[in-house]
mmCIF file of C-alpha atoms in Angstrom:
data_model
loop_
_atom_site.group_PDB
_atom_site.id
_atom_site.type_symbol
_atom_site.label_atom_id
_atom_site.label_comp_id
_atom_site.label_asym_id
_atom_site.label_seq_id
_atom_site.Cartn_x
_atom_site.Cartn_y
_atom_site.Cartn_z
ATOM 1 C CA UNK C 9 20.264 62.138 20.688
ATOM 2 C CA UNK C 10 21.496 60.229 17.672
ATOM 3 C CA UNK C 11 23.212 57.761 19.989
ATOM 4 C CA UNK C 12 19.920 57.151 21.817
ATOM 5 C CA UNK C 13 18.080 56.529 18.536
ATOM 6 C CA UNK C 14 20.722 54.049 17.447
ATOM 7 C CA UNK C 15 20.502 52.298 20.805
ATOM 8 C CA UNK C 16 16.693 52.080 20.533
ATOM 9 C CA UNK C 17 16.925 50.664 17.020
ATOM 10 C CA UNK C 18 19.421 48.072 18.195
ATOM 11 C CA UNK C 19 17.076 47.078 21.026
ATOM 12 C CA UNK C 20 14.162 46.745 18.611
ATOM 13 C CA UNK C 21 16.233 44.570 16.301
ATOM 14 C CA UNK C 22 17.320 42.419 19.229
ATOM 15 C CA UNK C 23 13.715 41.948 20.325
ATOM 16 C CA UNK C 24 12.577 40.811 16.902
ATOM 17 C CA UNK C 25 12.010 37.063 16.915
ATOM 18 C CA UNK C 26 13.311 35.308 13.857
ATOM 19 C CA UNK C 27 10.838 32.619 12.856
ATOM 20 C CA UNK C 28 12.466 29.388 11.856
ATOM 21 C CA UNK C 29 11.229 27.944 8.592
ATOM 22 C CA UNK C 30 9.002 24.913 9.014
ATOM 23 C CA UNK C 31 10.643 21.582 8.345
ATOM 24 C CA UNK C 32 9.836 19.746 5.146
ATOM 25 C CA UNK C 33 8.109 16.987 7.122
ATOM 26 C CA UNK C 34 5.837 19.468 8.926
ATOM 27 C CA UNK C 35 4.894 21.094 5.633
ATOM 28 C CA UNK C 36 4.038 17.719 4.103
ATOM 29 C CA UNK C 37 2.059 16.644 7.167
ATOM 30 C CA UNK C 38 0.135 19.927 7.178
ATOM 31 C CA UNK C 39 -0.663 19.552 3.474
ATOM 32 C CA UNK C 40 -1.744 15.956 4.018
ATOM 33 C CA UNK C 41 -4.039 16.777 6.942
ATOM 34 C CA UNK C 42 -5.645 19.603 4.960
ATOM 35 C CA UNK C 43 -6.697 17.057 2.339
ATOM 36 C CA UNK C 44 -10.049 15.802 3.616
ATOM 37 C CA UNK C 45 -10.071 12.777 1.318
ATOM 38 C CA UNK C 46 -6.633 11.717 2.554
ATOM 39 C CA UNK C 47 -7.722 12.142 6.176
ATOM 40 C CA UNK C 48 -10.735 9.912 5.520
ATOM 41 C CA UNK C 49 -8.437 7.351 3.912
ATOM 42 C CA UNK C 50 -6.068 7.435 6.897
ATOM 43 C CA UNK C 51 -8.974 7.024 9.329
ATOM 44 C CA UNK C 52 -10.311 3.999 7.443
ATOM 45 C CA UNK C 53 -6.845 2.427 7.182
ATOM 46 C CA UNK C 54 -6.291 2.994 10.881
ATOM 47 C CA UNK C 55 -9.596 1.259 11.622
ATOM 48 C CA UNK C 56 -8.673 -1.645 9.324
ATOM 49 C CA UNK C 57 -5.308 -2.043 11.041
ATOM 50 C CA UNK C 58 -7.099 -2.046 14.398
ATOM 51 C CA UNK C 59 -9.395 -4.821 13.155
ATOM 52 C CA UNK C 60 -6.456 -6.788 11.792
ATOM 53 C CA UNK C 61 -4.602 -6.618 15.119
ATOM 54 C CA UNK C 62 -7.449 -6.837 17.641
ATOM 55 C CA UNK C 63 -10.190 -8.374 15.496
ATOM 56 C CA UNK C 64 -9.938 -11.757 17.207
ATOM 57 C CA UNK C 65 -11.206 -10.127 20.407
ATOM 58 C CA UNK C 66 -14.146 -8.530 18.590
ATOM 59 C CA UNK C 67 -15.409 -11.539 16.641
ATOM 60 C CA UNK C 68 -18.592 -12.912 18.237
ATOM 61 C CA UNK C 69 -18.032 -16.375 16.728
ATOM 62 C CA UNK C 70 -15.225 -18.575 15.501
ATOM 63 C CA UNK C 71 -14.882 -17.532 11.822
ATOM 64 C CA UNK C 72 -14.125 -21.115 10.747
ATOM 65 C CA UNK C 73 -16.819 -22.911 12.758
ATOM 66 C CA UNK C 74 -19.867 -23.932 10.752
ATOM 67 C CA UNK C 75 -23.276 -25.151 11.843
ATOM 68 C CA UNK C 76 -25.384 -26.473 8.978
ATOM 69 C CA UNK C 77 -28.545 -26.056 11.039
ATOM 70 C CA UNK C 78 -28.194 -22.261 10.734
ATOM 71 C CA UNK C 79 -26.773 -21.966 7.224
ATOM 72 C CA UNK C 80 -27.814 -19.055 5.007
ATOM 73 C CA UNK C 81 -29.490 -17.084 7.783
ATOM 74 C CA UNK C 82 -30.337 -13.513 6.860
ATOM 75 C CA UNK C 83 -28.713 -10.682 8.869
ATOM 76 C CA UNK C 84 -30.142 -10.470 12.387
ATOM 77 C CA UNK C 85 -29.235 -9.421 15.927
ATOM 78 C CA UNK C 86 -27.555 -12.795 16.473
ATOM 79 C CA UNK C 87 -25.631 -12.711 13.179
ATOM 80 C CA UNK C 88 -25.205 -9.130 11.982
ATOM 81 C CA UNK C 89 -24.123 -10.060 8.458
ATOM 82 C CA UNK C 90 -25.957 -13.387 8.364
ATOM 83 C CA UNK C 91 -24.385 -16.828 7.886
ATOM 84 C CA UNK C 92 -22.939 -18.515 4.812
ATOM 85 C CA UNK C 93 -23.732 -21.831 3.142
ATOM 86 C CA UNK C 94 -21.832 -23.713 5.856
ATOM 87 C CA UNK C 95 -23.427 -21.859 8.754
ATOM 88 C CA UNK C 96 -20.386 -19.706 9.494
ATOM 89 C CA UNK C 97 -20.854 -16.166 10.807
ATOM 90 C CA UNK C 98 -20.121 -13.745 7.956
ATOM 91 C CA UNK C 99 -19.420 -10.809 10.280
ATOM 92 C CA UNK C 100 -16.654 -12.780 12.017
ATOM 93 C CA UNK C 101 -15.244 -13.931 8.687
ATOM 94 C CA UNK C 102 -15.176 -10.395 7.260
ATOM 95 C CA UNK C 103 -13.250 -9.206 10.320
ATOM 96 C CA UNK C 104 -10.849 -12.149 10.079
ATOM 97 C CA UNK C 105 -10.467 -11.483 6.358
ATOM 98 C CA UNK C 106 -9.142 -8.000 7.182
ATOM 99 C CA UNK C 107 -6.046 -9.521 8.744
ATOM 100 C CA UNK C 108 -5.493 -11.890 5.827
ATOM 101 C CA UNK C 109 -6.040 -9.340 3.052
ATOM 102 C CA UNK C 110 -3.917 -6.614 4.649
ATOM 103 C CA UNK C 111 -1.147 -9.086 5.485
ATOM 104 C CA UNK C 112 -0.992 -10.391 1.921
ATOM 105 C CA UNK C 113 -1.195 -6.874 0.477
ATOM 106 C CA UNK C 114 1.568 -5.418 2.663
ATOM 107 C CA UNK C 115 3.810 -8.477 2.284
ATOM 108 C CA UNK C 116 3.408 -8.538 -1.508
ATOM 109 C CA UNK C 117 4.141 -4.816 -1.827
ATOM 110 C CA UNK C 118 7.181 -5.124 0.470
ATOM 111 C CA UNK C 119 8.523 -7.984 -1.647
ATOM 112 C CA UNK C 120 7.934 -6.080 -4.906
ATOM 113 C CA UNK C 121 9.360 -2.870 -3.436
ATOM 114 C CA UNK C 122 12.653 -4.457 -2.411
ATOM 115 C CA UNK C 123 13.214 -6.373 -5.657
ATOM 116 C CA UNK C 124 11.901 -3.597 -7.910
ATOM 117 C CA UNK C 125 14.010 -0.944 -6.173
ATOM 118 C CA UNK C 126 17.118 -3.094 -6.525
ATOM 119 C CA UNK C 127 16.609 -3.718 -10.253
ATOM 120 C CA UNK C 128 15.575 -0.125 -10.920
ATOM 121 C CA UNK C 129 18.570 1.264 -9.055
ATOM 122 C CA UNK C 130 21.019 -0.950 -10.954
ATOM 123 C CA UNK C 131 19.417 -0.143 -14.318
ATOM 124 C CA UNK C 132 19.256 3.609 -13.696
ATOM 125 C CA UNK C 133 22.742 3.961 -12.241
ATOM 126 C CA UNK C 134 24.661 1.646 -14.551
ATOM 127 C CA UNK C 135 22.827 2.399 -17.794
ATOM 128 C CA UNK C 136 23.973 0.893 -21.079
ATOM 129 C CA UNK C 137 23.374 -2.788 -21.806
ATOM 130 C CA UNK C 138 22.455 -3.601 -18.214
ATOM 131 C CA UNK C 139 19.716 -0.957 -18.299
ATOM 132 C CA UNK C 140 18.453 -2.227 -21.654
ATOM 133 C CA UNK C 141 18.284 -5.878 -20.565
ATOM 134 C CA UNK C 142 16.561 -5.169 -17.238
ATOM 135 C CA UNK C 143 14.020 -2.691 -18.585
ATOM 136 C CA UNK C 144 13.105 -4.734 -21.668
ATOM 137 C CA UNK C 145 12.332 -7.644 -19.335
ATOM 138 C CA UNK C 146 10.218 -5.304 -17.207
ATOM 139 C CA UNK C 147 8.430 -4.066 -20.324
ATOM 140 C CA UNK C 148 7.549 -7.649 -21.256
ATOM 141 C CA UNK C 149 6.042 -8.205 -17.804
ATOM 142 C CA UNK C 150 4.100 -4.934 -17.952
ATOM 143 C CA UNK C 151 2.665 -5.839 -21.357
ATOM 144 C CA UNK C 152 0.706 -8.683 -19.730
ATOM 145 C CA UNK C 153 -2.337 -7.785 -17.586
ATOM 146 C CA UNK C 154 -1.584 -8.103 -13.878
ATOM 147 C CA UNK C 155 -4.250 -10.659 -13.078
ATOM 148 C CA UNK C 156 -3.300 -12.914 -16.009
ATOM 149 C CA UNK C 157 0.347 -12.813 -15.004
ATOM 150 C CA UNK C 158 -0.577 -13.502 -11.371
ATOM 151 C CA UNK C 159 -2.689 -16.492 -12.455
ATOM 152 C CA UNK C 160 0.284 -17.798 -14.459
ATOM 153 C CA UNK C 161 2.582 -17.522 -11.461
ATOM 154 C CA UNK C 162 0.001 -19.188 -9.212
ATOM 155 C CA UNK C 163 -0.324 -22.053 -11.680
ATOM 156 C CA UNK C 164 3.437 -22.545 -11.516
ATOM 157 C CA UNK C 165 3.842 -22.036 -7.768
ATOM 158 C CA UNK C 166 0.673 -23.712 -6.517
ATOM 159 C CA UNK C 167 -2.040 -22.508 -4.158
ATOM 160 C CA UNK C 168 -1.568 -20.996 -0.730
ATOM 161 C CA UNK C 169 -1.173 -17.700 1.090
ATOM 162 C CA UNK C 170 2.621 -17.649 0.724
ATOM 163 C CA UNK C 171 2.356 -18.409 -2.990
ATOM 164 C CA UNK C 172 -0.186 -15.587 -3.379
ATOM 165 C CA UNK C 173 2.268 -13.145 -1.776
ATOM 166 C CA UNK C 174 5.036 -14.173 -4.191
ATOM 167 C CA UNK C 175 2.787 -14.112 -7.275
ATOM 168 C CA UNK C 176 1.284 -10.697 -6.528
ATOM 169 C CA UNK C 177 4.697 -9.348 -5.577
ATOM 170 C CA UNK C 178 6.292 -10.550 -8.812
ATOM 171 C CA UNK C 179 3.536 -8.878 -10.834
ATOM 172 C CA UNK C 180 4.221 -5.526 -9.150
ATOM 173 C CA UNK C 181 8.022 -5.473 -9.521
ATOM 174 C CA UNK C 182 8.134 -3.631 -12.912
ATOM 175 C CA UNK C 183 6.227 -0.613 -11.573
ATOM 176 C CA UNK C 184 8.747 0.044 -8.799
ATOM 177 C CA UNK C 185 11.693 -0.698 -11.070
ATOM 178 C CA UNK C 186 10.563 1.919 -13.603
ATOM 179 C CA UNK C 187 9.871 4.550 -10.944
ATOM 180 C CA UNK C 188 13.240 4.072 -9.247
ATOM 181 C CA UNK C 189 15.111 3.952 -12.553
ATOM 182 C CA UNK C 190 13.544 7.183 -13.778
ATOM 183 C CA UNK C 191 14.185 8.975 -10.487
ATOM 184 C CA UNK C 192 17.818 7.862 -10.329
ATOM 185 C CA UNK C 193 18.526 8.827 -13.937
ATOM 186 C CA UNK C 194 17.287 12.342 -13.194
ATOM 187 C CA UNK C 195 19.728 12.902 -10.311
ATOM 188 C CA UNK C 196 22.685 10.558 -10.853
ATOM 189 C CA UNK C 197 24.663 13.318 -12.588
ATOM 190 C CA UNK C 198 24.021 15.884 -9.842
ATOM 191 C CA UNK C 199 26.902 17.516 -7.981
ATOM 192 C CA UNK C 200 26.557 15.628 -4.694
ATOM 193 C CA UNK C 201 26.609 12.275 -6.498
ATOM 194 C CA UNK C 202 29.717 13.288 -8.427
ATOM 195 C CA UNK C 203 31.318 14.456 -5.186
ATOM 196 C CA UNK C 204 30.588 11.059 -3.614
ATOM 197 C CA UNK C 205 32.343 9.380 -6.536
ATOM 198 C CA UNK C 206 35.365 11.691 -6.273
ATOM 199 C CA UNK C 207 35.966 10.897 -2.597
ATOM 200 C CA UNK C 208 35.965 7.187 -3.420
ATOM 201 C CA UNK C 209 32.543 5.890 -2.385
ATOM 202 C CA UNK C 210 31.591 2.592 -3.983
ATOM 203 C CA UNK C 211 28.604 2.317 -6.285
ATOM 204 C CA UNK C 212 26.498 0.493 -3.705
ATOM 205 C CA UNK C 213 27.123 3.156 -1.067
ATOM 206 C CA UNK C 214 26.329 5.940 -3.532
ATOM 207 C CA UNK C 215 23.048 4.320 -4.566
ATOM 208 C CA UNK C 216 21.736 3.432 -1.114
ATOM 209 C CA UNK C 217 23.240 6.259 0.927
ATOM 210 C CA UNK C 218 23.076 9.240 -1.406
ATOM 211 C CA UNK C 219 20.589 8.554 -4.206
ATOM 212 C CA UNK C 220 17.707 6.425 -2.892
ATOM 213 C CA UNK C 221 16.952 8.664 0.140
ATOM 214 C CA UNK C 222 16.289 11.476 -2.331
ATOM 215 C CA UNK C 223 13.801 9.486 -4.425
ATOM 216 C CA UNK C 224 11.668 8.130 -1.585
ATOM 217 C CA UNK C 225 8.647 10.320 -2.325
ATOM 218 C CA UNK C 226 7.446 8.597 -5.531
ATOM 219 C CA UNK C 227 8.289 5.189 -4.045
ATOM 220 C CA UNK C 228 6.146 5.803 -0.940
ATOM 221 C CA UNK C 229 3.230 7.052 -3.027
ATOM 222 C CA UNK C 230 3.430 4.064 -5.380
ATOM 223 C CA UNK C 231 3.688 1.628 -2.456
ATOM 224 C CA UNK C 232 0.564 3.084 -0.843
ATOM 225 C CA UNK C 233 -1.387 2.790 -4.083
ATOM 226 C CA UNK C 234 0.215 -0.613 -4.649
ATOM 227 C CA UNK C 235 -1.342 -2.018 -1.479
ATOM 228 C CA UNK C 236 -4.803 -1.306 -2.883
ATOM 229 C CA UNK C 237 -3.858 -3.117 -6.100
ATOM 230 C CA UNK C 238 -2.424 -6.021 -4.101
ATOM 231 C CA UNK C 239 -5.613 -6.339 -2.036
ATOM 232 C CA UNK C 240 -7.653 -6.303 -5.242
ATOM 233 C CA UNK C 241 -5.438 -8.924 -6.896
ATOM 234 C CA UNK C 242 -5.608 -11.073 -3.762
ATOM 235 C CA UNK C 243 -9.389 -10.920 -3.902
ATOM 236 C CA UNK C 244 -9.383 -11.748 -7.618
ATOM 237 C CA UNK C 245 -7.191 -14.800 -7.093
ATOM 238 C CA UNK C 246 -9.328 -15.872 -4.152
ATOM 239 C CA UNK C 247 -12.480 -15.453 -6.230
ATOM 240 C CA UNK C 248 -11.008 -17.798 -8.842
ATOM 241 C CA UNK C 249 -10.015 -20.289 -6.154
ATOM 242 C CA UNK C 250 -6.281 -19.797 -6.738
ATOM 243 C CA UNK C 251 -5.335 -17.549 -3.855
ATOM 244 C CA UNK C 252 -5.691 -17.911 -0.112
ATOM 245 C CA UNK C 253 -7.149 -21.312 0.694
ATOM 246 C CA UNK C 254 -9.424 -22.504 3.535
ATOM 247 C CA UNK C 255 -9.489 -22.422 6.514
ATOM 248 C CA UNK C 256 -8.363 -18.805 6.082
ATOM 249 C CA UNK C 257 -11.193 -16.312 5.676
ATOM 250 C CA UNK C 258 -10.405 -14.133 2.656
ATOM 251 C CA UNK C 259 -12.805 -11.679 1.033
ATOM 252 C CA UNK C 260 -12.260 -12.840 -2.548
ATOM 253 C CA UNK C 261 -12.690 -16.479 -1.587
ATOM 254 C CA UNK C 262 -15.903 -15.549 0.238
ATOM 255 C CA UNK C 263 -17.201 -13.869 -2.916
ATOM 256 C CA UNK C 264 -16.259 -16.839 -5.061
ATOM 257 C CA UNK C 265 -18.076 -19.320 -2.835
ATOM 258 C CA UNK C 266 -21.134 -17.088 -2.481
ATOM 259 C CA UNK C 267 -21.632 -16.244 -6.164
ATOM 260 C CA UNK C 268 -23.923 -19.254 -6.701
ATOM 261 C CA UNK C 269 -26.242 -17.813 -4.040
ATOM 262 C CA UNK C 270 -26.420 -14.314 -5.517
ATOM 263 C CA UNK C 271 -30.209 -14.392 -5.842
ATOM 264 C CA UNK C 272 -30.955 -16.669 -2.902
ATOM 265 C CA UNK C 273 -28.722 -14.912 -0.347
ATOM 266 C CA UNK C 274 -27.225 -11.724 -1.831
ATOM 267 C CA UNK C 275 -25.953 -10.535 1.564
ATOM 268 C CA UNK C 276 -23.276 -13.245 1.353
ATOM 269 C CA UNK C 277 -21.662 -11.232 -1.449
ATOM 270 C CA UNK C 278 -22.533 -7.699 -0.327
ATOM 271 C CA UNK C 279 -20.498 -7.561 2.880
ATOM 272 C CA UNK C 280 -17.160 -9.010 1.662
ATOM 273 C CA UNK C 281 -17.601 -6.960 -1.514
ATOM 274 C CA UNK C 282 -18.022 -3.790 0.554
ATOM 275 C CA UNK C 283 -14.942 -4.684 2.588
ATOM 276 C CA UNK C 284 -12.846 -4.935 -0.590
ATOM 277 C CA UNK C 285 -14.270 -1.696 -2.001
ATOM 278 C CA UNK C 286 -13.722 0.318 1.182
ATOM 279 C CA UNK C 287 -10.172 -0.968 1.652
ATOM 280 C CA UNK C 288 -9.122 -0.243 -1.930
ATOM 281 C CA UNK C 289 -10.758 3.196 -1.798
ATOM 282 C CA UNK C 290 -9.008 4.079 1.479
ATOM 283 C CA UNK C 291 -5.523 3.306 0.163
ATOM 284 C CA UNK C 292 -6.240 5.160 -3.076
ATOM 285 C CA UNK C 293 -7.390 8.244 -1.161
ATOM 286 C CA UNK C 294 -4.289 8.180 1.028
ATOM 287 C CA UNK C 295 -2.028 7.599 -1.969
ATOM 288 C CA UNK C 296 -3.485 10.584 -3.817
ATOM 289 C CA UNK C 297 -3.095 12.719 -0.691
ATOM 290 C CA UNK C 298 0.534 11.693 -0.258
ATOM 291 C CA UNK C 299 1.260 12.487 -3.894
ATOM 292 C CA UNK C 300 -0.040 16.029 -3.433
ATOM 293 C CA UNK C 301 1.705 16.438 -0.074
ATOM 294 C CA UNK C 302 5.085 15.426 -1.519
ATOM 295 C CA UNK C 303 4.698 17.868 -4.428
ATOM 296 C CA UNK C 304 5.833 21.372 -3.308
ATOM 297 C CA UNK C 305 3.806 23.006 -6.104
ATOM 298 C CA UNK C 306 0.588 21.298 -4.991
ATOM 299 C CA UNK C 307 0.949 22.553 -1.411
ATOM 300 C CA UNK C 308 0.413 26.187 -2.323
#
């Protein structure tokens, strides 16, 4: 009888299914999708990317073609957002501006991310005088407002879309450098880093193979939020006439050219202004959602 009971217990144990713990990525994705604001941000960003890629097939008119006989038309069935002072279709230009603004924003953040990560990694890992020199220089840059520093760089580099990418990227470097430095300093003395040193790995391999993969979370969050700042800075430079130049359609440039018609044709400012606002809001919502998703404490 006892043997039968033991056999039954063994069968029950064998039939019990051991649930595998969910992967870290699945947990983060689940936390992100539960955040309604982040989901809205992702949906808007997805739509903006769609417009940037396929917008040329959706534009009813050439965004750079003007007809002075139809300038400053109010929104209508023929021109949904109206026309500007040169008779160009604002709806087509707003769509075309999506490609320009997102391209500049992503390129500037990518540039700042690479350079900032490199400087931050060197400063955090090496420490000492190297850390002091690099971070004091970053502190000097951070003490100057972003837009003023970007204007200074644009004055030195000249106008143009490529110059705007460099200027906005240079302004953003200190943020990534400080984040990477702080993250590396918190883990550079951990056991797995010391083990990598003992077995003879070089400093470069330790930084890029063992340390940086473990500090990706704050970098990704900052990069997502950084795109919104880059789009805003691009618009600010364009508004001042220093950023993206014609014939490119850029939201800030559209605002700058339309500001003299604010009372005569306010729609010329409303639609590019809404495009900037919605884009910046979307990346901020996604960035906040990613920050919570990456934080294990915020998931529960």
